[in-house]
PDB file of C-alpha atoms in Angstrom:
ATOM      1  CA  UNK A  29      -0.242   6.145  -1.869  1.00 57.00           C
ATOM      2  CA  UNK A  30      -1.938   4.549  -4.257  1.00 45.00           C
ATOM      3  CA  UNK A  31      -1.207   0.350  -3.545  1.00 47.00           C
ATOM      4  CA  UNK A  32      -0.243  -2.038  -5.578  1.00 49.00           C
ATOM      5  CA  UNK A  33       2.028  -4.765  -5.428  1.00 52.00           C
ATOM      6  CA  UNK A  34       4.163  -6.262  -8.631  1.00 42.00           C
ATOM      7  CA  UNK A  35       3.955 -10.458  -9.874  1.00 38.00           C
ATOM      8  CA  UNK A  36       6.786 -12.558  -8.244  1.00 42.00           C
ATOM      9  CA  UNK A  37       8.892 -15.181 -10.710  1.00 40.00           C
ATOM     10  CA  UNK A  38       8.835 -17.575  -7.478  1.00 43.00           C
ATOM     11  CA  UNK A  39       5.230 -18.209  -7.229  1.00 42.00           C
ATOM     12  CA  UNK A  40       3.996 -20.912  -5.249  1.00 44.00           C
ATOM     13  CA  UNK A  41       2.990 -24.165  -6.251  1.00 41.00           C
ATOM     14  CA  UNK A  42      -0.298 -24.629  -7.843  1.00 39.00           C
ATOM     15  CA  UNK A  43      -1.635 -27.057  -5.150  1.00 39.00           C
ATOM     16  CA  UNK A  44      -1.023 -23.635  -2.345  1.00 39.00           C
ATOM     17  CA  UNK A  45      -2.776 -21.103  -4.467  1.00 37.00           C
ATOM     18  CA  UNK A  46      -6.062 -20.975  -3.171  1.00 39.00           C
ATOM     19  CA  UNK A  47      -7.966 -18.392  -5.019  1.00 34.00           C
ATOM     20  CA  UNK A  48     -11.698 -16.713  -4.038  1.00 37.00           C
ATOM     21  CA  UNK A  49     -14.476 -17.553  -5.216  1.00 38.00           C
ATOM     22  CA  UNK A  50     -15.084 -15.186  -7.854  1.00 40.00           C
ATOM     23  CA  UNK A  51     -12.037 -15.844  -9.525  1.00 40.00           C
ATOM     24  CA  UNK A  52     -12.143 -17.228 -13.358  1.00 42.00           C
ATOM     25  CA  UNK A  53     -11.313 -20.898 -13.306  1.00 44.00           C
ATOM     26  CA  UNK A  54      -8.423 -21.841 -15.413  1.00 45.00           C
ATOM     27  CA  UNK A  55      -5.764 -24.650 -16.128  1.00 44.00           C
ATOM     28  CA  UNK A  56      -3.010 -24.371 -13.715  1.00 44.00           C
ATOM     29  CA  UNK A  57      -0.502 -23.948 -16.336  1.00 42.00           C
ATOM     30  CA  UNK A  58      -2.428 -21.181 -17.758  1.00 42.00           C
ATOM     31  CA  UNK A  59      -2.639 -19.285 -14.567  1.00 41.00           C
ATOM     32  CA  UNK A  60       1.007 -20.070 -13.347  1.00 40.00           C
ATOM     33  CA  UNK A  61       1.659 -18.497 -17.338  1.00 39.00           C
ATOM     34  CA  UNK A  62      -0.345 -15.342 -16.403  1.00 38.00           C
ATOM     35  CA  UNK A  63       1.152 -14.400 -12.908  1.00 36.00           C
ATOM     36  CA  UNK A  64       4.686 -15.050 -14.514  1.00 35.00           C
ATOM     37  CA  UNK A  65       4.304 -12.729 -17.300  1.00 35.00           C
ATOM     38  CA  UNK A  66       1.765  -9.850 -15.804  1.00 32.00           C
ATOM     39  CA  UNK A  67       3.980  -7.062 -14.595  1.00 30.00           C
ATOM     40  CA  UNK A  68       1.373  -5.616 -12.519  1.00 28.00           C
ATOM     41  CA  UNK A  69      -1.265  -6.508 -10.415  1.00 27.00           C
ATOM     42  CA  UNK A  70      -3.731  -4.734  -8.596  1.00 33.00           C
ATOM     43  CA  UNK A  71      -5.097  -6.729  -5.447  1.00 39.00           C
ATOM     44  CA  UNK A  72      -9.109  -6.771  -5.446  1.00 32.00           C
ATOM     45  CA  UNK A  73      -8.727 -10.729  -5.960  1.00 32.00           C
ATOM     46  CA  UNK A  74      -5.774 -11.128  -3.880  1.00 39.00           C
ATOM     47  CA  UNK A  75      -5.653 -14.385  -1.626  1.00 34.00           C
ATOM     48  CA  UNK A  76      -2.307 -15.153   0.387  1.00 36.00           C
ATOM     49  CA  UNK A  77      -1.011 -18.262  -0.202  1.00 32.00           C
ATOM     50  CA  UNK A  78       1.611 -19.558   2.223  1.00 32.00           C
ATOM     51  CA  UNK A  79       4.447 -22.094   1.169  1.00 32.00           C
ATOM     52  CA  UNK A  80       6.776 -23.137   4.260  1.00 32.00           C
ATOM     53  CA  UNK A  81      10.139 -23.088   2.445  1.00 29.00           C
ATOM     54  CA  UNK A  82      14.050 -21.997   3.273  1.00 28.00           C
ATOM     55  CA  UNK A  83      15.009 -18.960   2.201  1.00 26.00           C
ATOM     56  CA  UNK A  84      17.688 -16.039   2.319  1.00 26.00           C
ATOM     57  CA  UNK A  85      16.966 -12.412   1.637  1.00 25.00           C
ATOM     58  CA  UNK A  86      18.624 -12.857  -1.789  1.00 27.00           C
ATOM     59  CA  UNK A  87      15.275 -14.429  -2.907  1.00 28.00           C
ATOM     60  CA  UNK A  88      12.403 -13.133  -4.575  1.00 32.00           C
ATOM     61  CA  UNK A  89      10.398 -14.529  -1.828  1.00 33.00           C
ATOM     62  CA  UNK A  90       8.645 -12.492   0.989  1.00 38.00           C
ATOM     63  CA  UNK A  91      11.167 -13.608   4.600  1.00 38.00           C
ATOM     64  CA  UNK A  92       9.465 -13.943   7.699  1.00 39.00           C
ATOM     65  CA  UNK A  93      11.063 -13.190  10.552  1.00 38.00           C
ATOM     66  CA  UNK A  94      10.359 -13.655  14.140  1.00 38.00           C
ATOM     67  CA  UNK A  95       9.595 -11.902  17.642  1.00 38.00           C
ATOM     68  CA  UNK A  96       6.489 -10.425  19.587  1.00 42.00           C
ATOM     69  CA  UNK A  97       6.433  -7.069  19.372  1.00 50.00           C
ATOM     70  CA  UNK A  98       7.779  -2.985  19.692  1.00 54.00           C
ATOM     71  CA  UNK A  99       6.082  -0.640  21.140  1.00 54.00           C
ATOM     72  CA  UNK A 100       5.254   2.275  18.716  1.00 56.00           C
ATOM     73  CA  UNK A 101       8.794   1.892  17.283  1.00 54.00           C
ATOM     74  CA  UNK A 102       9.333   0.662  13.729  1.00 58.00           C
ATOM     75  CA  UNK A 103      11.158  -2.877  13.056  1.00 54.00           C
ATOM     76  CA  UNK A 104      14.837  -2.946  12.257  1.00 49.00           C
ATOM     77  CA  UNK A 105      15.943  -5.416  10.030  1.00 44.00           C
ATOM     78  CA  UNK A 106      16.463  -8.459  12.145  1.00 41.00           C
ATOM     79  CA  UNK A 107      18.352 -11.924  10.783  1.00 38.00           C
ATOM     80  CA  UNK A 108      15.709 -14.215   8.732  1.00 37.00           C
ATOM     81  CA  UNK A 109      14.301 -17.278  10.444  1.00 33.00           C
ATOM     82  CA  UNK A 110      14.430 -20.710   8.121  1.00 27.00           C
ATOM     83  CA  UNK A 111      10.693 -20.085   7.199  1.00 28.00           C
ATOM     84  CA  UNK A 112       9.590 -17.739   4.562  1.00 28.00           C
ATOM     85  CA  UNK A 113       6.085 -16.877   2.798  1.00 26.00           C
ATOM     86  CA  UNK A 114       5.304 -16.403  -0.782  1.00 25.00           C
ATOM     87  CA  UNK A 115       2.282 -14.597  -1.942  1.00 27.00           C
ATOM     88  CA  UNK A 116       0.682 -14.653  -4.797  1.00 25.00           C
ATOM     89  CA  UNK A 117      -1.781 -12.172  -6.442  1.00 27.00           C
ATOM     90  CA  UNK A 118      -4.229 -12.789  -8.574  1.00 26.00           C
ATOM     91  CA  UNK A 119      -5.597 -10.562 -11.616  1.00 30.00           C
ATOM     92  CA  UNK A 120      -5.162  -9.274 -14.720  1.00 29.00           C
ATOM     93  CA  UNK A 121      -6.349  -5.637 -14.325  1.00 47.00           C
ATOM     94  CA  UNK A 122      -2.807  -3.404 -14.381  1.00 58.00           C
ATOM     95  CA  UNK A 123      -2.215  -0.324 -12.744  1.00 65.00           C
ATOM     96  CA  UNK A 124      -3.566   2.228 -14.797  1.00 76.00           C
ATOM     97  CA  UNK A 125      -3.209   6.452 -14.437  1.00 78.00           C
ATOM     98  CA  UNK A 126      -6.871   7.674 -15.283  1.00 82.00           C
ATOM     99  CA  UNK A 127      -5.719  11.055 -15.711  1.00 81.00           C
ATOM    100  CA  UNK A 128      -9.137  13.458 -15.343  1.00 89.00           C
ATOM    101  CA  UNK A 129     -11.681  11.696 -12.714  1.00 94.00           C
ATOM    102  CA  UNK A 130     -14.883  12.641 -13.243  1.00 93.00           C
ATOM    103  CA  UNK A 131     -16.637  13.891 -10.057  1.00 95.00           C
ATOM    104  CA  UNK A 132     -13.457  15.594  -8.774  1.00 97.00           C
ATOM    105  CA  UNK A 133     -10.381  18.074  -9.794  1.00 96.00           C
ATOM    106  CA  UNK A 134      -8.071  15.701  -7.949  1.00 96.00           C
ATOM    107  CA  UNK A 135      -5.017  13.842  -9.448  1.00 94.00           C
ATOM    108  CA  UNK A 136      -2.741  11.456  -8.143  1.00 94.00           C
ATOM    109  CA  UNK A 137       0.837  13.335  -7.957  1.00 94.00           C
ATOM    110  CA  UNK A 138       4.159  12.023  -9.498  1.00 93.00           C
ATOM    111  CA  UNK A 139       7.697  11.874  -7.901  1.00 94.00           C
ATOM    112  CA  UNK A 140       9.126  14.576  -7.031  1.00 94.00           C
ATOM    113  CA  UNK A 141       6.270  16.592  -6.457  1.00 95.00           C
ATOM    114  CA  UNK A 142       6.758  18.871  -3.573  1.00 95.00           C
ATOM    115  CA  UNK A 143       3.668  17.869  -1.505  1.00 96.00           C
ATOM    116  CA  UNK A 144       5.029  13.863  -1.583  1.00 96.00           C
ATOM    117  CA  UNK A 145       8.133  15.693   1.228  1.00 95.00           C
ATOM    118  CA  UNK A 146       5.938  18.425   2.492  1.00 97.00           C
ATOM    119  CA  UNK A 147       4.893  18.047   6.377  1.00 97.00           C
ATOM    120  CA  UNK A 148       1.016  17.115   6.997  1.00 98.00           C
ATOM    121  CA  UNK A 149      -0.941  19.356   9.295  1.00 98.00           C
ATOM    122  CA  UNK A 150      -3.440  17.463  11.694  1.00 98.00           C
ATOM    123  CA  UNK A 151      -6.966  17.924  10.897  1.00 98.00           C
ATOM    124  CA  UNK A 152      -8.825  20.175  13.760  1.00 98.00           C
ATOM    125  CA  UNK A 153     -11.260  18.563  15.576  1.00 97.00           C
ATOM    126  CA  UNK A 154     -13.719  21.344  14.924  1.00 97.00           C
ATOM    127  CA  UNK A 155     -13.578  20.378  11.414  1.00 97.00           C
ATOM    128  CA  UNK A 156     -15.134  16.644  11.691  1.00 97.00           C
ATOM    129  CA  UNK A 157     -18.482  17.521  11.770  1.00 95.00           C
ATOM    130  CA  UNK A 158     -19.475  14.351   9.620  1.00 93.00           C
ATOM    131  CA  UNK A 159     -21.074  13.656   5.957  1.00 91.00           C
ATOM    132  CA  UNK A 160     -21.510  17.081   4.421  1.00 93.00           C
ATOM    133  CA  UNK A 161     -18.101  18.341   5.879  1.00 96.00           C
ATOM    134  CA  UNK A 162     -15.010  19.509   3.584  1.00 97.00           C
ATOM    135  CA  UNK A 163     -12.984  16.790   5.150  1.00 98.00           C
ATOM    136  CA  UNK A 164     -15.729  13.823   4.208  1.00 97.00           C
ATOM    137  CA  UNK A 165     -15.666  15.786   0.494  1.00 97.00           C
ATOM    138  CA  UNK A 166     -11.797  15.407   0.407  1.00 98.00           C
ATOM    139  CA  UNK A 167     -12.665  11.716   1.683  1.00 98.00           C
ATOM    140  CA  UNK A 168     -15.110  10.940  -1.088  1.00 97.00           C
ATOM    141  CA  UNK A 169     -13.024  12.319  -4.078  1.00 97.00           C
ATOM    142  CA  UNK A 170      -9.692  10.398  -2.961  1.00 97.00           C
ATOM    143  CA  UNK A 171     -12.018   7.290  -3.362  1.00 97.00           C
ATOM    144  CA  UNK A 172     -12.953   8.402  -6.421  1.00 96.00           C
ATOM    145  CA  UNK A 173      -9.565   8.835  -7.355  1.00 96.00           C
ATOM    146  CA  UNK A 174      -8.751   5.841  -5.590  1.00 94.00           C
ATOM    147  CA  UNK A 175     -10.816   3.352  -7.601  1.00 94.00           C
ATOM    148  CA  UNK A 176     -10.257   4.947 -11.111  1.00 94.00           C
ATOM    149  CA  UNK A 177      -6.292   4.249 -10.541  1.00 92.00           C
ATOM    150  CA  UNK A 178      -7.826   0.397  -9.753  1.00 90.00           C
ATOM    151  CA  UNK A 179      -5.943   0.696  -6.402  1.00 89.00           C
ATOM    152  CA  UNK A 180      -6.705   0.023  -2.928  1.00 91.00           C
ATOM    153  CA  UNK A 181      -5.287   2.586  -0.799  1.00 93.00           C
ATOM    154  CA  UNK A 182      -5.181   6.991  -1.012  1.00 95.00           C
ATOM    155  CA  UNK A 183      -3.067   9.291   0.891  1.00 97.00           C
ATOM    156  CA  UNK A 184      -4.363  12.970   0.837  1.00 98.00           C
ATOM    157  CA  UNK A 185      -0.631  14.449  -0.149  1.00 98.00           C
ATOM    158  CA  UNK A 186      -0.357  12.104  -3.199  1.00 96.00           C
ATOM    159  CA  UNK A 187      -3.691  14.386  -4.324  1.00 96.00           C
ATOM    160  CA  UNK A 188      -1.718  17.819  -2.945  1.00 96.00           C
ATOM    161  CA  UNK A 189      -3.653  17.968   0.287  1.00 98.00           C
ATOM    162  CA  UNK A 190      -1.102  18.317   2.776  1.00 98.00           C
ATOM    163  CA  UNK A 191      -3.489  16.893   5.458  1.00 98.00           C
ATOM    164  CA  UNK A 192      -3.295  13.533   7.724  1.00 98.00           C
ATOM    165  CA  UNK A 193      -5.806  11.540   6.260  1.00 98.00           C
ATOM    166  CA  UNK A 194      -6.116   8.403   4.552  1.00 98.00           C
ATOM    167  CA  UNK A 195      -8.800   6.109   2.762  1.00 97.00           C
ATOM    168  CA  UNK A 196      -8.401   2.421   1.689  1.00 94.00           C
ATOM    169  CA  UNK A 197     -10.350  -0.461   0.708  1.00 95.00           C
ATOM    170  CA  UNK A 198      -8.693  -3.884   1.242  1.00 91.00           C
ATOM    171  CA  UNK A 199     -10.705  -5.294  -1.120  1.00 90.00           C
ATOM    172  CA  UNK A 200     -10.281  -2.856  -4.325  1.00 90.00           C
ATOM    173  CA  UNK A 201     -14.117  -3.034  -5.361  1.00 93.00           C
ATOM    174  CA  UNK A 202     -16.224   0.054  -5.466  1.00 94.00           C
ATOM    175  CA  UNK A 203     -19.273  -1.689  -5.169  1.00 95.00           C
ATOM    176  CA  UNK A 204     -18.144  -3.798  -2.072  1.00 94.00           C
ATOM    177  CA  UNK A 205     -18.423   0.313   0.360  1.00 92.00           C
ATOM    178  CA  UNK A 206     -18.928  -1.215   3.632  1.00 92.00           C
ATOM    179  CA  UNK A 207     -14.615  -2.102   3.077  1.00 93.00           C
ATOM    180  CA  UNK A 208     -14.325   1.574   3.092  1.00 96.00           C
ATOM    181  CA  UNK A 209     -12.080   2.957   5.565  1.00 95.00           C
ATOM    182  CA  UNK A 210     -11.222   6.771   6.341  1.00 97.00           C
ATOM    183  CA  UNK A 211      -8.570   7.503   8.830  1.00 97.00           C
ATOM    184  CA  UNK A 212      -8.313  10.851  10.246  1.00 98.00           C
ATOM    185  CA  UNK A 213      -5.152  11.915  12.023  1.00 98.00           C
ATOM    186  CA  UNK A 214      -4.120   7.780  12.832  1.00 98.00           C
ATOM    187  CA  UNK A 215      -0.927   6.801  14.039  1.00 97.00           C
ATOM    188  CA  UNK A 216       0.932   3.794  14.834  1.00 98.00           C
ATOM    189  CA  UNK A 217       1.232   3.189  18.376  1.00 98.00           C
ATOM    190  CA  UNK A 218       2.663  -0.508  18.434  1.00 98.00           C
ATOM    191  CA  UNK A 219       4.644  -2.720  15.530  1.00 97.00           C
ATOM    192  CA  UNK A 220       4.856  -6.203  15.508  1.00 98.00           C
ATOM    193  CA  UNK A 221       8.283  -7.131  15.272  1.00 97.00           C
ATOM    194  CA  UNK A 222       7.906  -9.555  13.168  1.00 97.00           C
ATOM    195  CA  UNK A 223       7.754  -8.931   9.465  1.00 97.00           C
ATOM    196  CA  UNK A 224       7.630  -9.871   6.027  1.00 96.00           C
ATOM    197  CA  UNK A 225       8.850  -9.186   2.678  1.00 95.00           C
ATOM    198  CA  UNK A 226       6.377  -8.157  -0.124  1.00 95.00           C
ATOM    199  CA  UNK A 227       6.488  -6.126  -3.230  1.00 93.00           C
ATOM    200  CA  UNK A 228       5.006  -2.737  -3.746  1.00 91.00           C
ATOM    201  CA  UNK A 229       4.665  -0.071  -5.918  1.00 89.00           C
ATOM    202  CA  UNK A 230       2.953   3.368  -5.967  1.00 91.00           C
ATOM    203  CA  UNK A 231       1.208   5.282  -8.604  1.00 84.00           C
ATOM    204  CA  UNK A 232       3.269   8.377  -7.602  1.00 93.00           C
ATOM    205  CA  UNK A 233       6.114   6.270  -8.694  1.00 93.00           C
ATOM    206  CA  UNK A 234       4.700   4.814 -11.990  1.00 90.00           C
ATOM    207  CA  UNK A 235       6.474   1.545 -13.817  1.00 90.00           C
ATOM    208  CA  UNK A 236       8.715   0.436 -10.870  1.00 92.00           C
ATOM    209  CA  UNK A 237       8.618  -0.911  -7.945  1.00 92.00           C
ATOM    210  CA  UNK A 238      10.812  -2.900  -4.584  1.00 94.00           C
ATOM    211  CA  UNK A 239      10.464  -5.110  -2.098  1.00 95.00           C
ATOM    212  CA  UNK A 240       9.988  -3.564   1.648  1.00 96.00           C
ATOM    213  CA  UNK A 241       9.647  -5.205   5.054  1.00 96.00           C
ATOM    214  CA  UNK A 242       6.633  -3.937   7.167  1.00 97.00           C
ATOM    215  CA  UNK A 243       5.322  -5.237  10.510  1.00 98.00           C
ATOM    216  CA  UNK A 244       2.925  -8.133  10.275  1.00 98.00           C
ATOM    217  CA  UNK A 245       0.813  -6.504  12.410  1.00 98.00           C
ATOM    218  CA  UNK A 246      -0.087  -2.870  13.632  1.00 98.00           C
ATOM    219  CA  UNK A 247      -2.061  -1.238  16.636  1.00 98.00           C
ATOM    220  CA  UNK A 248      -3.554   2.016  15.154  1.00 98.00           C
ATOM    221  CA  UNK A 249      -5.701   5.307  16.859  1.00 98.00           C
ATOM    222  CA  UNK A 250      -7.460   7.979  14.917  1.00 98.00           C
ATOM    223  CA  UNK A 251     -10.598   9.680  14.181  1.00 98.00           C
ATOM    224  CA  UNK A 252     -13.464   9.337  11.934  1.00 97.00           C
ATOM    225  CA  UNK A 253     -15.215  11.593  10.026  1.00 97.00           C
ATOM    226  CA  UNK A 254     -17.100  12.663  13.563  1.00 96.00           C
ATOM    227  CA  UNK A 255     -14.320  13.210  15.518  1.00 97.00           C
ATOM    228  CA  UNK A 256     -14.955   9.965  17.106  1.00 97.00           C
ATOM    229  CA  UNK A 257     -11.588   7.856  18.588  1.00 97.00           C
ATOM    230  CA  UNK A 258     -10.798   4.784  16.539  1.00 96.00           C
ATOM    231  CA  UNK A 259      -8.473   2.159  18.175  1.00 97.00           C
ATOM    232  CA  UNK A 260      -8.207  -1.325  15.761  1.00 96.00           C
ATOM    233  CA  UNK A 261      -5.517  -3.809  15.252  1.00 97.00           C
ATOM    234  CA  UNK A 262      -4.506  -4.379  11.505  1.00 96.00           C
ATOM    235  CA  UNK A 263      -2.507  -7.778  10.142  1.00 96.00           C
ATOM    236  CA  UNK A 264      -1.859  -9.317   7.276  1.00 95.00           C
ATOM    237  CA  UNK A 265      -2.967  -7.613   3.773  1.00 91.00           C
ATOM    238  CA  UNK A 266      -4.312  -5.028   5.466  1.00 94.00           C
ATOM    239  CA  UNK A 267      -1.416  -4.097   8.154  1.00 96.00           C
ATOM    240  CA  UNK A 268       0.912  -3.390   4.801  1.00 95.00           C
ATOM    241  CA  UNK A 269      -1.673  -1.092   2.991  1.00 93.00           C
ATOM    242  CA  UNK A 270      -2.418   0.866   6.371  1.00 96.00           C
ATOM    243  CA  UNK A 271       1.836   1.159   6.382  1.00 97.00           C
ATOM    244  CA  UNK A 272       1.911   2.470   2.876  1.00 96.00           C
ATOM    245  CA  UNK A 273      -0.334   5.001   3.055  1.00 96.00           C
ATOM    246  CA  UNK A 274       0.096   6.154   7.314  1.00 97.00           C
ATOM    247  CA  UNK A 275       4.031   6.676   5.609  1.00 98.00           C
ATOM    248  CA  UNK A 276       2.916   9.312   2.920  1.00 98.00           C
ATOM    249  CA  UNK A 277       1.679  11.672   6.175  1.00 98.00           C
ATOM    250  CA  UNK A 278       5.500  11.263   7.784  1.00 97.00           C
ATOM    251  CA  UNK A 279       6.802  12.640   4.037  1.00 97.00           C
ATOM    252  CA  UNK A 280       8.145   8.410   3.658  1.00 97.00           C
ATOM    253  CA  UNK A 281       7.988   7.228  -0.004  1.00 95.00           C
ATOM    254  CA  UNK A 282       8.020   3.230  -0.146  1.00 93.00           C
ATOM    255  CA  UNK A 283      11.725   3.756  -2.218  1.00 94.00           C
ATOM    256  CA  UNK A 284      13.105   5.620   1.297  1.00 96.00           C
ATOM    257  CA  UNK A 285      12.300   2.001   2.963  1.00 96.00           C
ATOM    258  CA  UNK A 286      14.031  -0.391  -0.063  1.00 95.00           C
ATOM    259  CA  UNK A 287      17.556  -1.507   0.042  1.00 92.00           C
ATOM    260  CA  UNK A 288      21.282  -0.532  -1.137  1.00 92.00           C
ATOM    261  CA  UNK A 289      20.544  -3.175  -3.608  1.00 94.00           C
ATOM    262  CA  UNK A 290      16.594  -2.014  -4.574  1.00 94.00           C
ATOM    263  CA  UNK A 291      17.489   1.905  -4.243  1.00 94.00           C
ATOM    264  CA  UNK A 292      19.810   1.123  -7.107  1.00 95.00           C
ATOM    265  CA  UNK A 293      17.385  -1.009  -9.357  1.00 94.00           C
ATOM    266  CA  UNK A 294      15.282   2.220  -9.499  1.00 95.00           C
ATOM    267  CA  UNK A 295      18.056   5.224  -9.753  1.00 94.00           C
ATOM    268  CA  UNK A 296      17.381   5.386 -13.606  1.00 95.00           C
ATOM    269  CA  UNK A 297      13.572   5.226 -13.251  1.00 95.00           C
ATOM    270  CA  UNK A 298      13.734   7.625 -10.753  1.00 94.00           C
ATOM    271  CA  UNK A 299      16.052  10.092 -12.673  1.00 94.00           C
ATOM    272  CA  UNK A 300      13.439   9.439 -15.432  1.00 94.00           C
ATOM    273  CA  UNK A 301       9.895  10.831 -13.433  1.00 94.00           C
ATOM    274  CA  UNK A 302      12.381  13.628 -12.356  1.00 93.00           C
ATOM    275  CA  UNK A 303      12.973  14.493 -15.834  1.00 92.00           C
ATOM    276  CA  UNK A 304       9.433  14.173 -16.916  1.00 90.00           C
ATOM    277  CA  UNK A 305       7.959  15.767 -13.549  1.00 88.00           C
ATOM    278  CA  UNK A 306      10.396  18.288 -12.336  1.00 80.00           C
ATOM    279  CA  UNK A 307      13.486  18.965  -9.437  1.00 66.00           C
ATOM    280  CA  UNK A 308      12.529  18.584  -6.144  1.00 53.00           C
ATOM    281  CA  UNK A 309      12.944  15.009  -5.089  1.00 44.00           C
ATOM    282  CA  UNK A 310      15.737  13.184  -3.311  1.00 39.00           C
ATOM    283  CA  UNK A 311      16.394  10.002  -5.148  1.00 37.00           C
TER     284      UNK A 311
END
């Protein structure tokens, strides 16, 4: 899916935002202004800040929570520890639906398109024969698609290719490639089991979004475009985005992991797309 995580009214303090390099300098009241009134925010600036602070799940805040880890089996929802994190994102670029991307018939699908539910058939290995194969095609045009929606992560069944394979860049930036990751038939083999709390949204699932708990950190196998094994450990930023998308090849939409509570904040959007886009989807 494509990634993108909403502005928080709890922001940290200006003294723990610590932003990169290429950021625009500004006053801090300007900037704590901006994040509180931007609805949106894609993350090719994003910079974690961390603010030690007690917390319940009844705030806006992401809740850490604490253990080692669970082999290959996703995290429950354990009882909060007294320490939390807030993050904070930084830009002013929105989400945006690009419609027609040139260099490719692909478009990102809306809820409750079919091929959002529809089981994902592992790619053959006879098939990952490197650059020049169908598969690295299908690769290149979800970047394409990818970038143009100014997000950092693709699944091929948000495009209608019912296939297991994913691309992201962490970073957002076209021009920054060597970020470029492809992931061929992963899966999850171990979760941390301890998690935060962040916002996301989903292009499939325009003008809303929820907070979800993920693992903090992920042990992942697949192949590459070659057929070649991959085994990496993700954390952090990049942990959540592999978790978005690696759920869009089980048929999981980020609303299937929100709460009594966030399920409800979204019925009415979600009776909206299935007005505008159709039957089909299980709210």
């Amino acid at each position: 899916c494509i990634f993108l995580l909403a502005s928080r009214k709890d922001q940290p303090t200006a003294e723990a935002m610590h932003l990169r390099s290429y950021t625009t300098p500004m006053a801090t009241t300007a900037l704590c202004t901006l994040i509180r009134h931007t609805s949106a925010f894609t993350p090719v600036a994003r910079q974690a800040a961390s603010l030690p602070m007690t917390s319940s799940l009844s705030s806006r805040s992401s809740s850490t929570y604490s253990s080692s880890h669970n082999n290959g089996i996703p995290p429950k929802s354990p009882s909060p520890t007294i320490s939390s994190i807030t993050s904070a994102l930084f830009s002013t670029t929105e989400e945006v639906d690009p419609g027609v991307v040139e260099g490719t018939d692909l478009r990102v699908l809306k809820y409750p398109h079919p091929s959002l539910r529809a089981p994902n058939a592992e790619i053959p290995l006879e098939e990952l024969t490197g650059p020049g194969s169908e598969i690295s095609k299908i690769a290149k045009e979800m970047f394409l698609v990818m970038y143009a929606t100014k997000g950092v992560g693709l699944a091929a069944p948000q495009v209608g290719i019912n296939k297991r394979l994913m691309v992201y860049n962490d970073t957002g930036d076209p021009k920054k490639w060597m970020s470029e990751t492809i992931m061929v038939n992963p899966k999850i083999v171990e979760f941390s089991s301890a998690t935060d709390i962040e916002e996301e949204g989903c292009l499939s699932f325009p003008d809303m979004s929820g907070d979800v708990q993920r693992s903090k950190w992920i042990k992942v196998e697949a192949q590459n475009l070659k057929g070649k094994k991959i085994k990496k450990k993700f954390k952090g930023w990049e942990a959540r985005i592999f978790q978005h998308e690696y759920d869009h090849l089980d048929g999981t939409v980020y609303i299937d992991r929100l709460t009594e509570e966030g399920k409800e904040g979204v019925k009415v959007r979600l009776e909206e797309l299935i007005s505008e886009h159709g039957e089909g989807g299980a709210i």
